[in-house]
CSV table of C-alpha atoms and ligand atoms in Angstrom, one decimal:
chain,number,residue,atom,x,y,z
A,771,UNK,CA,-93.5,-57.1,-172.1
A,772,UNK,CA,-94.3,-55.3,-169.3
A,773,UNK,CA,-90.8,-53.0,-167.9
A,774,UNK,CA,-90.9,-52.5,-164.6
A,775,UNK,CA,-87.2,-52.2,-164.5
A,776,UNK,CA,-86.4,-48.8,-163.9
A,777,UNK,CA,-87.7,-45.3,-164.8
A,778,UNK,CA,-85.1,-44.7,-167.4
A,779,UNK,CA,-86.2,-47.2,-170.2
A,780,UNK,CA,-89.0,-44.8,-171.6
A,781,UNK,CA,-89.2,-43.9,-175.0
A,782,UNK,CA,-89.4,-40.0,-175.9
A,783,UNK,CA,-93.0,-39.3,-176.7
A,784,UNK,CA,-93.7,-37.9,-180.3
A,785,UNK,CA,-94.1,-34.2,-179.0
A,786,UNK,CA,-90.8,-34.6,-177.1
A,787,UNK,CA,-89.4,-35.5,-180.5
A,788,UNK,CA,-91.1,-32.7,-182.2
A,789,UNK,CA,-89.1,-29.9,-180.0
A,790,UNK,CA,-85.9,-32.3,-180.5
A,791,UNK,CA,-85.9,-31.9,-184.3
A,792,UNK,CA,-86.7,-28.1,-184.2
A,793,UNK,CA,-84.2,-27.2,-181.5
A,794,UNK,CA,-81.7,-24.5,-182.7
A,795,UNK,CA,-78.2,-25.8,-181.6
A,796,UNK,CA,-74.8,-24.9,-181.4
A,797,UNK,CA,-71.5,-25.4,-180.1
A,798,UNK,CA,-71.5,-25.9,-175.9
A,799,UNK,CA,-68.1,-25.9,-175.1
A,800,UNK,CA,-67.6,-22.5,-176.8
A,801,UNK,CA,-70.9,-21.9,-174.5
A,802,UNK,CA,-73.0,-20.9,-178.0
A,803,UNK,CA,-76.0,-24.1,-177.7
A,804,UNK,CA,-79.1,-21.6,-177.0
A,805,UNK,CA,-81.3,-24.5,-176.0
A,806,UNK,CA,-78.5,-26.3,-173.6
A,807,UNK,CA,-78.5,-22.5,-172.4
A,808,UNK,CA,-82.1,-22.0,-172.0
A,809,UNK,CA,-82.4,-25.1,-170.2
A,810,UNK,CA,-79.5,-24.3,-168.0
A,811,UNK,CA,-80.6,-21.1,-167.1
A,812,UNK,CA,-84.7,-22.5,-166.5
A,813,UNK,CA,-83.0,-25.2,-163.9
A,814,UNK,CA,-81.4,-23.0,-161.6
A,815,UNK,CA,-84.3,-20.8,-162.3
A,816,UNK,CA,-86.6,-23.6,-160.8
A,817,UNK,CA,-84.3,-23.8,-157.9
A,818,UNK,CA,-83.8,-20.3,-157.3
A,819,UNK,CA,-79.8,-21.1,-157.8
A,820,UNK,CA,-77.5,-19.1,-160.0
A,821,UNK,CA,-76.3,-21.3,-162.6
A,822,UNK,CA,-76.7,-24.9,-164.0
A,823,UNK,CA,-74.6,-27.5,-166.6
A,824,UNK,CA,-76.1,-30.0,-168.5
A,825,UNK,CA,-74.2,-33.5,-168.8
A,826,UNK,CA,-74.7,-36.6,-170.2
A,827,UNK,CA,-75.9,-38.6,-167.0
A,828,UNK,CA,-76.5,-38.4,-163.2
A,829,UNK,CA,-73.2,-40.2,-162.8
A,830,UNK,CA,-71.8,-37.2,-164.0
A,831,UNK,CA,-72.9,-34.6,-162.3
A,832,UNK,CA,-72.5,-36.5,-158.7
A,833,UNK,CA,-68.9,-37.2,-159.6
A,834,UNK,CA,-68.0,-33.4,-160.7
A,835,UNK,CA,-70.2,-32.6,-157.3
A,836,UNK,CA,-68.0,-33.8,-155.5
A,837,UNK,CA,-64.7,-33.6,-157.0
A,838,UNK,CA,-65.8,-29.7,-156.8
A,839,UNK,CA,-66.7,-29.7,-153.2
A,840,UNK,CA,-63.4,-32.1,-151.7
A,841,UNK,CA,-59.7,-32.7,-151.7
A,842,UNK,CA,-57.3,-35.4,-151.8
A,843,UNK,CA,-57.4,-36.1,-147.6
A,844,UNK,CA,-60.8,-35.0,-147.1
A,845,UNK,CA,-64.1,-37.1,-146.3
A,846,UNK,CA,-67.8,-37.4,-147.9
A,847,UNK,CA,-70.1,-38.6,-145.2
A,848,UNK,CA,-73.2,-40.0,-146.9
A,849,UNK,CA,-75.6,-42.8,-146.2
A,850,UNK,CA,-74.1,-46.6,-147.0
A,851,UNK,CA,-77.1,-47.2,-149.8
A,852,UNK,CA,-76.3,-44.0,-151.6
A,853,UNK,CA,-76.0,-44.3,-155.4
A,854,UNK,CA,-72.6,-42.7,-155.3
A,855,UNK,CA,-71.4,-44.7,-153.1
A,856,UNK,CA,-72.7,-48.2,-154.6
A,857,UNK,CA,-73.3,-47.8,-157.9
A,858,UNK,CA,-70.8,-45.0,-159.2
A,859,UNK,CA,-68.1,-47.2,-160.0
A,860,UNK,CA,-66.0,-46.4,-156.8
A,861,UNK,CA,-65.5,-42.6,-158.7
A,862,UNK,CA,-65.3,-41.0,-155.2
A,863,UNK,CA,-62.0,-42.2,-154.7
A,864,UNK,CA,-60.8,-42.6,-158.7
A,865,UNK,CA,-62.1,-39.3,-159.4
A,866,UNK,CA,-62.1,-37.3,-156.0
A,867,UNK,CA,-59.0,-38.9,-153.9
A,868,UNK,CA,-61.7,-38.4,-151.1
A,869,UNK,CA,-62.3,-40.6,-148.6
A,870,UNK,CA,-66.1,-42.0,-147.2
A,871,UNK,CA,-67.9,-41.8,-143.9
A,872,UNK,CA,-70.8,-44.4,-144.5
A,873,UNK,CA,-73.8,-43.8,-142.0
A,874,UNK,CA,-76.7,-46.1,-141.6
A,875,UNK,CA,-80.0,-44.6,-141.7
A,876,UNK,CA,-83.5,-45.0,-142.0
A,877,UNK,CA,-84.0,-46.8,-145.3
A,878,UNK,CA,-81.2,-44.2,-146.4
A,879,UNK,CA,-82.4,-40.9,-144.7
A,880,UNK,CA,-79.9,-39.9,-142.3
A,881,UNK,CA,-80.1,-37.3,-139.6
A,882,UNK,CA,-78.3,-34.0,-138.5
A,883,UNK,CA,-77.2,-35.7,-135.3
A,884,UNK,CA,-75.9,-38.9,-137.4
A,885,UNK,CA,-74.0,-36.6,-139.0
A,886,UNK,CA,-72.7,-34.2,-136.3
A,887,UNK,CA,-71.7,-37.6,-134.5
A,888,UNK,CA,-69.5,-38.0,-137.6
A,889,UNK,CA,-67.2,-35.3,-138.2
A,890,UNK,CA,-64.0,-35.6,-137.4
A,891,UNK,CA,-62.3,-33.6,-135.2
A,892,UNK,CA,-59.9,-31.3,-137.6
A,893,UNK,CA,-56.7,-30.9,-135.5
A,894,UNK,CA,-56.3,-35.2,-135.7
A,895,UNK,CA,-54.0,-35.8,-138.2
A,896,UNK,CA,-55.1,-39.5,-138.2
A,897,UNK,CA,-58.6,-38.5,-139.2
A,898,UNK,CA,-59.8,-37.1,-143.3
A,899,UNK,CA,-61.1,-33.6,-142.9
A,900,UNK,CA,-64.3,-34.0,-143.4
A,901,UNK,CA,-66.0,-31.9,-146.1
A,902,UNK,CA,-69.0,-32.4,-147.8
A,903,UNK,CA,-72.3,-34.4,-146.4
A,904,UNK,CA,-74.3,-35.9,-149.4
A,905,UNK,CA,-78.3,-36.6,-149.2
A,906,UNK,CA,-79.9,-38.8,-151.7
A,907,UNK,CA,-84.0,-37.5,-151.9
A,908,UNK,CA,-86.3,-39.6,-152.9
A,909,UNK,CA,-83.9,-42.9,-152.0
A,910,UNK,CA,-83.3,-45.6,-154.4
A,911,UNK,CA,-82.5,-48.0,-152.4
A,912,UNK,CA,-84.9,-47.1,-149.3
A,913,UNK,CA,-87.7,-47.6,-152.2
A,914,UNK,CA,-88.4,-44.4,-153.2
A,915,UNK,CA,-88.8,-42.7,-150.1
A,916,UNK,CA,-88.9,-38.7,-149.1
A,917,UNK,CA,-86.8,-37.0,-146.4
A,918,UNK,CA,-88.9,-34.6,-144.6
A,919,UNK,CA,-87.9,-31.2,-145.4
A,920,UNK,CA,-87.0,-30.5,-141.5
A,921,UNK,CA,-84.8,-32.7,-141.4
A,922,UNK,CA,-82.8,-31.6,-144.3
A,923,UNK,CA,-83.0,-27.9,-143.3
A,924,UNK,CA,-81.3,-29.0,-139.8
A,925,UNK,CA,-78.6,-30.8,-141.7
A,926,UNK,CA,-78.2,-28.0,-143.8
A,927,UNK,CA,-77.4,-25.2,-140.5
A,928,UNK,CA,-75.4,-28.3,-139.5
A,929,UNK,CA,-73.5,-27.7,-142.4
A,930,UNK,CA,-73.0,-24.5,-142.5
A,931,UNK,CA,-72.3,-24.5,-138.6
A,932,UNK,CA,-69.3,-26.9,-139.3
A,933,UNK,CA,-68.3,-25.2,-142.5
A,934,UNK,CA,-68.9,-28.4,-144.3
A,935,UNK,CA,-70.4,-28.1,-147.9
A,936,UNK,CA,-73.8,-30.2,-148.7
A,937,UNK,CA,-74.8,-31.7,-152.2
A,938,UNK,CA,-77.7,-33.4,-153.0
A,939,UNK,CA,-78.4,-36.7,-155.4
A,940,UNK,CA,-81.7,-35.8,-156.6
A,941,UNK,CA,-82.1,-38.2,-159.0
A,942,UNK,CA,-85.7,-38.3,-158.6
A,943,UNK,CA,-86.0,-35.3,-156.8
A,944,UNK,CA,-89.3,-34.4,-158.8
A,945,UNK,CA,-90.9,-37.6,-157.6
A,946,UNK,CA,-90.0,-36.5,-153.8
A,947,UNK,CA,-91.2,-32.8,-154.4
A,948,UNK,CA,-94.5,-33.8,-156.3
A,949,UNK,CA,-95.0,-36.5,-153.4
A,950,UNK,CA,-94.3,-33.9,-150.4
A,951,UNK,CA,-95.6,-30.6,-152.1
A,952,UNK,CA,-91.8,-29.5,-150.8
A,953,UNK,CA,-90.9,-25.6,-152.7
A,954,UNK,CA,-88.2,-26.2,-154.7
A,955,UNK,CA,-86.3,-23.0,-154.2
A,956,UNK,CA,-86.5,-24.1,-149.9
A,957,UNK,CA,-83.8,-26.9,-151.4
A,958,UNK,CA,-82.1,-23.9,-153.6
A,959,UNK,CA,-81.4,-22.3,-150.9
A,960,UNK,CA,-80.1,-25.2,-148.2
A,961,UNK,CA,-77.7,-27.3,-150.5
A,962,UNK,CA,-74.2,-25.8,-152.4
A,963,UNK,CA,-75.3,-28.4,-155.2
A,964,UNK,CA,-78.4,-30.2,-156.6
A,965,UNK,CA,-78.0,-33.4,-159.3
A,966,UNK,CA,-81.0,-33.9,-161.1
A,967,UNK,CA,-82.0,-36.3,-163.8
A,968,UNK,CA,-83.9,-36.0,-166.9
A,969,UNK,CA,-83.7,-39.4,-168.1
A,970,UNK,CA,-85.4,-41.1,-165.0
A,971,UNK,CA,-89.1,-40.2,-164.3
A,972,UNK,CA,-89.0,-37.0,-166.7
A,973,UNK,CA,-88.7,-39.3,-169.6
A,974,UNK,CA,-85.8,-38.1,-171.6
A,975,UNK,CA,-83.5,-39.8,-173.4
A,976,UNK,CA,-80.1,-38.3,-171.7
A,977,UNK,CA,-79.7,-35.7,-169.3
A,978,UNK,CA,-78.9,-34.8,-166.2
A,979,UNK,CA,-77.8,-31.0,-164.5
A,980,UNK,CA,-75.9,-29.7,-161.9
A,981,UNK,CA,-77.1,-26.3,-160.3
A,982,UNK,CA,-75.6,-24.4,-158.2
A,983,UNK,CA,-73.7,-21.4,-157.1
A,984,UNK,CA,-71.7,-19.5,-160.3
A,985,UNK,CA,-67.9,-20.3,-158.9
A,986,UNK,CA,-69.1,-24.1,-158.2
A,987,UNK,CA,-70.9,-24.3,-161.8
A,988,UNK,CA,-67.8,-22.6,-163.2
A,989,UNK,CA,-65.6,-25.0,-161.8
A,990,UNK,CA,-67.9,-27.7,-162.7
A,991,UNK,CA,-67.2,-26.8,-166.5
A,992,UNK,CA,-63.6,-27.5,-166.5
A,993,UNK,CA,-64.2,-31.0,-164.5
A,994,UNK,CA,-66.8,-31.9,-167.0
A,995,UNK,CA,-64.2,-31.5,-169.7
A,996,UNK,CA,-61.7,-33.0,-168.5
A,997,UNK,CA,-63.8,-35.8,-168.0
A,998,UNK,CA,-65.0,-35.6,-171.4
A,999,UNK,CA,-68.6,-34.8,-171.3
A,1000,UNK,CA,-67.8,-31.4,-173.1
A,1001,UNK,CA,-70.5,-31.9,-175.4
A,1002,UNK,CA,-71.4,-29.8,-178.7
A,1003,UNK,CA,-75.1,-29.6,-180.4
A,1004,UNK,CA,-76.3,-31.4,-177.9
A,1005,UNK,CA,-79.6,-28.8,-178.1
A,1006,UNK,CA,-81.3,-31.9,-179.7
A,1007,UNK,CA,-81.0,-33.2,-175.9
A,1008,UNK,CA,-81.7,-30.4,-173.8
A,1009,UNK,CA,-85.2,-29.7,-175.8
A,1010,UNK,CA,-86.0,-32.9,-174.8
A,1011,UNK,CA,-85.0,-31.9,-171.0
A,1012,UNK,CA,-86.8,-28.3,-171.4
A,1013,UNK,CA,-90.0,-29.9,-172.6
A,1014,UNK,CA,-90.1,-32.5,-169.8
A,1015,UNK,CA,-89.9,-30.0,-167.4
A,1016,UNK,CA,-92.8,-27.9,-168.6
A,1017,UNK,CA,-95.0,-30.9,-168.8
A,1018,UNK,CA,-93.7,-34.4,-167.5
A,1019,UNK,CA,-93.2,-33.4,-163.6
A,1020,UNK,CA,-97.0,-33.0,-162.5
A,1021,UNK,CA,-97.8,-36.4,-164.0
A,1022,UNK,CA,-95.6,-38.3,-162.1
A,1023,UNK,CA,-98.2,-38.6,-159.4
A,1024,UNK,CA,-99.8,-40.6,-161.9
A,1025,UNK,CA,-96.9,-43.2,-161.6
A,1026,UNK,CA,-96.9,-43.0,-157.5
A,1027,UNK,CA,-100.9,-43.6,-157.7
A,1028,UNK,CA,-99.9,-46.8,-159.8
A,1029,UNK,CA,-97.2,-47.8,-157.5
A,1030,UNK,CA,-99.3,-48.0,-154.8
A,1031,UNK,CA,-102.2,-49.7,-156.2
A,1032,UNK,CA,-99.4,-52.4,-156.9
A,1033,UNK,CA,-98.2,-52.7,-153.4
A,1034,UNK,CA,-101.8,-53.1,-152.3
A,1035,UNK,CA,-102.4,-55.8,-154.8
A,1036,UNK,CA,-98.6,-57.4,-153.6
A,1037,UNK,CA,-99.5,-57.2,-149.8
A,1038,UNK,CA,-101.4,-60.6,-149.4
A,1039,UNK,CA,-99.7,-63.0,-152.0
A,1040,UNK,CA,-98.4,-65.8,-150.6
A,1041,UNK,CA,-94.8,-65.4,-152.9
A,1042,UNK,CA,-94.3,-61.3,-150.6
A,1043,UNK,CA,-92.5,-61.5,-147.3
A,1044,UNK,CA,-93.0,-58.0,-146.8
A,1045,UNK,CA,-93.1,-54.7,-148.7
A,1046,UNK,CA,-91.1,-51.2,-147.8
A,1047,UNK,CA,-94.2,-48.1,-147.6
A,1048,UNK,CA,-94.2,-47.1,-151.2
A,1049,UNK,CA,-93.9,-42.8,-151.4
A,1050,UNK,CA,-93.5,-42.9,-154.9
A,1051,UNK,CA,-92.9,-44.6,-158.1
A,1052,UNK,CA,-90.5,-47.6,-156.7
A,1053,UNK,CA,-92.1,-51.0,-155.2
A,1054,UNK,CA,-89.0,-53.0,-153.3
A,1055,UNK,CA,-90.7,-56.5,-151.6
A,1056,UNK,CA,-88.8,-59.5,-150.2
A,1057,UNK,CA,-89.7,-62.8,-151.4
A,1058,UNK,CA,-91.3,-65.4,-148.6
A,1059,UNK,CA,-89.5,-68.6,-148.1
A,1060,UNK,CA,-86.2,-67.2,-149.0
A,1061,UNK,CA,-86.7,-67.9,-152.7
A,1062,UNK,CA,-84.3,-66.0,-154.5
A,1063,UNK,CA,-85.0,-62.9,-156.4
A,1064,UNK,CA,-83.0,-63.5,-159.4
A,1065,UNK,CA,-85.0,-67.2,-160.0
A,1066,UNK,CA,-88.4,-65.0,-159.3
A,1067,UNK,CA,-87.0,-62.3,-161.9
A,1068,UNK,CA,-86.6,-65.3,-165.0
A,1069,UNK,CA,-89.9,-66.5,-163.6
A,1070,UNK,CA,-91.1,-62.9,-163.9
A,1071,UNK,CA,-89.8,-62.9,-167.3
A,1072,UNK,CA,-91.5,-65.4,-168.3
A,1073,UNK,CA,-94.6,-64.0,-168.0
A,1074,UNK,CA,-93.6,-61.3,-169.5
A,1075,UNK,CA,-92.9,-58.7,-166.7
A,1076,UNK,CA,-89.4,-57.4,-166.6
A,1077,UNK,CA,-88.0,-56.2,-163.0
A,1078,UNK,CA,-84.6,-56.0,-161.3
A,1079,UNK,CA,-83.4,-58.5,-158.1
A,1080,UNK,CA,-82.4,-55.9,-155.5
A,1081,UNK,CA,-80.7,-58.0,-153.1
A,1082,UNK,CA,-80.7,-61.7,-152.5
A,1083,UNK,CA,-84.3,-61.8,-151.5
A,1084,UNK,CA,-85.6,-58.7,-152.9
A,1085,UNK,CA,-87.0,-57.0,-156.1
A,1086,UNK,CA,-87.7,-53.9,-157.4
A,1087,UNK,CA,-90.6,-52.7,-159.6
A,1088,UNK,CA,-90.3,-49.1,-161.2
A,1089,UNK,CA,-93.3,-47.2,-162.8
A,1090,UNK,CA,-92.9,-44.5,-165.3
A,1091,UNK,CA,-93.9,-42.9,-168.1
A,1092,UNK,CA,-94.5,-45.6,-170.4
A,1093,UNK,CA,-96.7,-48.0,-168.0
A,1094,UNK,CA,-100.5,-47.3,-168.5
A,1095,UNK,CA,-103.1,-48.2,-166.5
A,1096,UNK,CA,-103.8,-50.9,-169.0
A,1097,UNK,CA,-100.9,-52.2,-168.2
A,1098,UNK,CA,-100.8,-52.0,-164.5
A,1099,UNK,CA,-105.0,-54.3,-164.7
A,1100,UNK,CA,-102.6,-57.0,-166.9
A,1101,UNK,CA,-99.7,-56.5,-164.2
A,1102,UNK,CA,-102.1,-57.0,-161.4
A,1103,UNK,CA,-103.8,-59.8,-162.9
A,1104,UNK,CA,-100.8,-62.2,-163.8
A,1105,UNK,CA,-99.2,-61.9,-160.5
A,1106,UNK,CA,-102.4,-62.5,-158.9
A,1107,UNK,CA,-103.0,-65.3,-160.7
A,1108,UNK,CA,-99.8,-66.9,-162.7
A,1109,UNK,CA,-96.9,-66.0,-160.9
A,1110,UNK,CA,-98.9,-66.7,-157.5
A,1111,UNK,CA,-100.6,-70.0,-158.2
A,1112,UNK,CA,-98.5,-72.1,-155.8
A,1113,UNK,CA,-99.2,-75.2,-157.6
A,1114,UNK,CA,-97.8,-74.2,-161.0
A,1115,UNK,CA,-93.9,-75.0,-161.7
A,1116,UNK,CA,-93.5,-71.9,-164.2
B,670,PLP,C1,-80.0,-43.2,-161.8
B,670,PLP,C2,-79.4,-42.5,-160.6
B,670,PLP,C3,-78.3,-41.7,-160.7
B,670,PLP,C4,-77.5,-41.4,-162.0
B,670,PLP,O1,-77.5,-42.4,-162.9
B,670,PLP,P1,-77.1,-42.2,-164.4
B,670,PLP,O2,-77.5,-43.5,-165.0
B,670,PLP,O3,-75.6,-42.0,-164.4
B,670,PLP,O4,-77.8,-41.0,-165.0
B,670,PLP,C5,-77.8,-41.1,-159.5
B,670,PLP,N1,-78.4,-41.3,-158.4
B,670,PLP,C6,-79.5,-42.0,-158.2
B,670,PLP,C7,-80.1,-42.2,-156.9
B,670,PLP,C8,-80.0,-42.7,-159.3
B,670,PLP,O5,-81.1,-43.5,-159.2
């Protein structure tokens, strides 16, 4: 099978497990795990933030993001694809009591006037207080694409400006600073918090971290326990998280290169309506004549590529870490030739 779900169903490689099984561990909540600590303190490091916690997903760390940043009677104003908006259970409300300003950008990239246009005015007791702007960098939904830094440095004296606080989803934040060159500690310095996952692109089994100031990381810890990801050895992860980031970040060029050569090869098959610019390791096409994606997906399937439908009449292909450029010639060649044939049934 050839997985071009998503990012996150890579195997650790056999080095990654090598650090994994020599890791020295202890107990996190007491704060005594030296490798969740080292890895911690190397994340804000790379960010030039002052602290970091690790988590057990992405989820996670959005949800405590924002449950640190709002109150019950305040607003998040965020793009309507955003992941914690879609595909986070509803948690801004179940977790936060917060209420949600959805703007509609460009492929999920909104702008510092969409958002000035969207605060509410504070003395209208009919309106939430709003309270904390949320990006999402690169953009699932928008296929993978990069906000240009400008941007996000406006939206970020917005912010302050407005005394509003400003978090970002970063995901796949390595695949947007590896595609734009972007300085990592430029983002330190602009948003109160970062999310960023090490079980998408960096190839790690679980993971994700929050970085941030000390008082919001601080405050982070007792939401993560009360939410019960207070975790203990969990060392054994956060090797796997310390080792990705010394040598799984540069290489993801290598899965935007592949990317691309498959948009090129989709662009003229008779099945592709059309396909959003790839920027880095996500492929999103509609299907012509409205055929549906999840019929295309089983027939996908059955020639042994595995994808996701992403809307009625779109689907989404995902390179990582685990899909070789052997791969990507048999990829090429089967939707070229089986899945494009238009007089086969199958
Ligand atoms: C995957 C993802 C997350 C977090 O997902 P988890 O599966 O909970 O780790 C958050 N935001 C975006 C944009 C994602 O793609």
């Amino acid at each position: 099978m050839i997985d071009l779900r998503s990012d996150t169903i890579t195997q650790p490689t056999t080095a990654m497990k090598q650090v994994m099984f020599e890791a020295p561990v202890g107990d996190d909540v007491f704060g005594e795990d030296p490798t969740i600590n080292s890895l911690e303190e190397k994340a804000a490091e790379y960010f030039g933030m002052e602290a970091a916690i690790f988590c057990p997903s992405g989820t996670m760390t959005n949800q405590i993001a924002i449950r640190v940043h709002t109150d019950p009677h305040t607003e998040v104003i965020c793009d309507e694809k955003s992941h914690i908006y879609l595909y986070e259970g509803g948690g801004i409300a179940y977790n936060s009591f917060a209420s949600v300003r959805l703007l509609h950008g460009d492929r999920g990239r909104i702008t510092a006037e969409m958002v000035k246009d969207n605060i509410n005015n504070p003395d209208d007791v009919h309106a939430p207080i709003s309270r904390l702007v949320s990006l999402e960098n690169t953009m699932n939904k928008g296929g993978g694409c990069v906000y240009d830094f400008k941007e996000i440095e406006k939206i970020g004296q917005l912010c302050k400006d407005e005394n509003l606080k400003l978090h970002l989803d970063g995901a796949r934040l390595f695949n947007a600073l590896v595609a734009s060159g972007d300085d990592p500690k430029k983002y330190g310095k602009t948003f109160d918090t970062i999310s960023i996952c090490l079980s998408k692109g960096l190839g790690c089994p679980v993971g994700s971290l929050l970085v941030g100031d000390k008082d919001s990381i601080k405050m982070a810890r007792r939401i993560r326990k009360v939410m019960g990801g207070g975790m203990r050895q969990a060392g054994i992860l956060a090797a796997a998280g310390i080792y990705a980031l010394d040598h799984h970040i540069e290489r993801l060029t290598e899965d935007h290169n592949r990317a691309k050569t498959i948009a090129e090869n989709l662009k003229d098959l008779a099945f592709v309506e059309s396909i959003l610019p790839v920027e880095t390791n996500i492929v999103i096409f509609r299907l012509s004549n409205n055929q549906l994606a999840t019929d295309f997906v089983e027939k996908l399937k059955n020639h042994g590529i595995l994808a996701v439908p992403f809307g009625k009449h779109d689907v989404r292909f995902v390179t990582h870490l685990d899909f070789s450029d052997d791969m990507l010639d048999e990829l090429i060649k089967k939707i070229k030739t089986d899945i494009n044939d238009p007089f086969r049934k199958n």
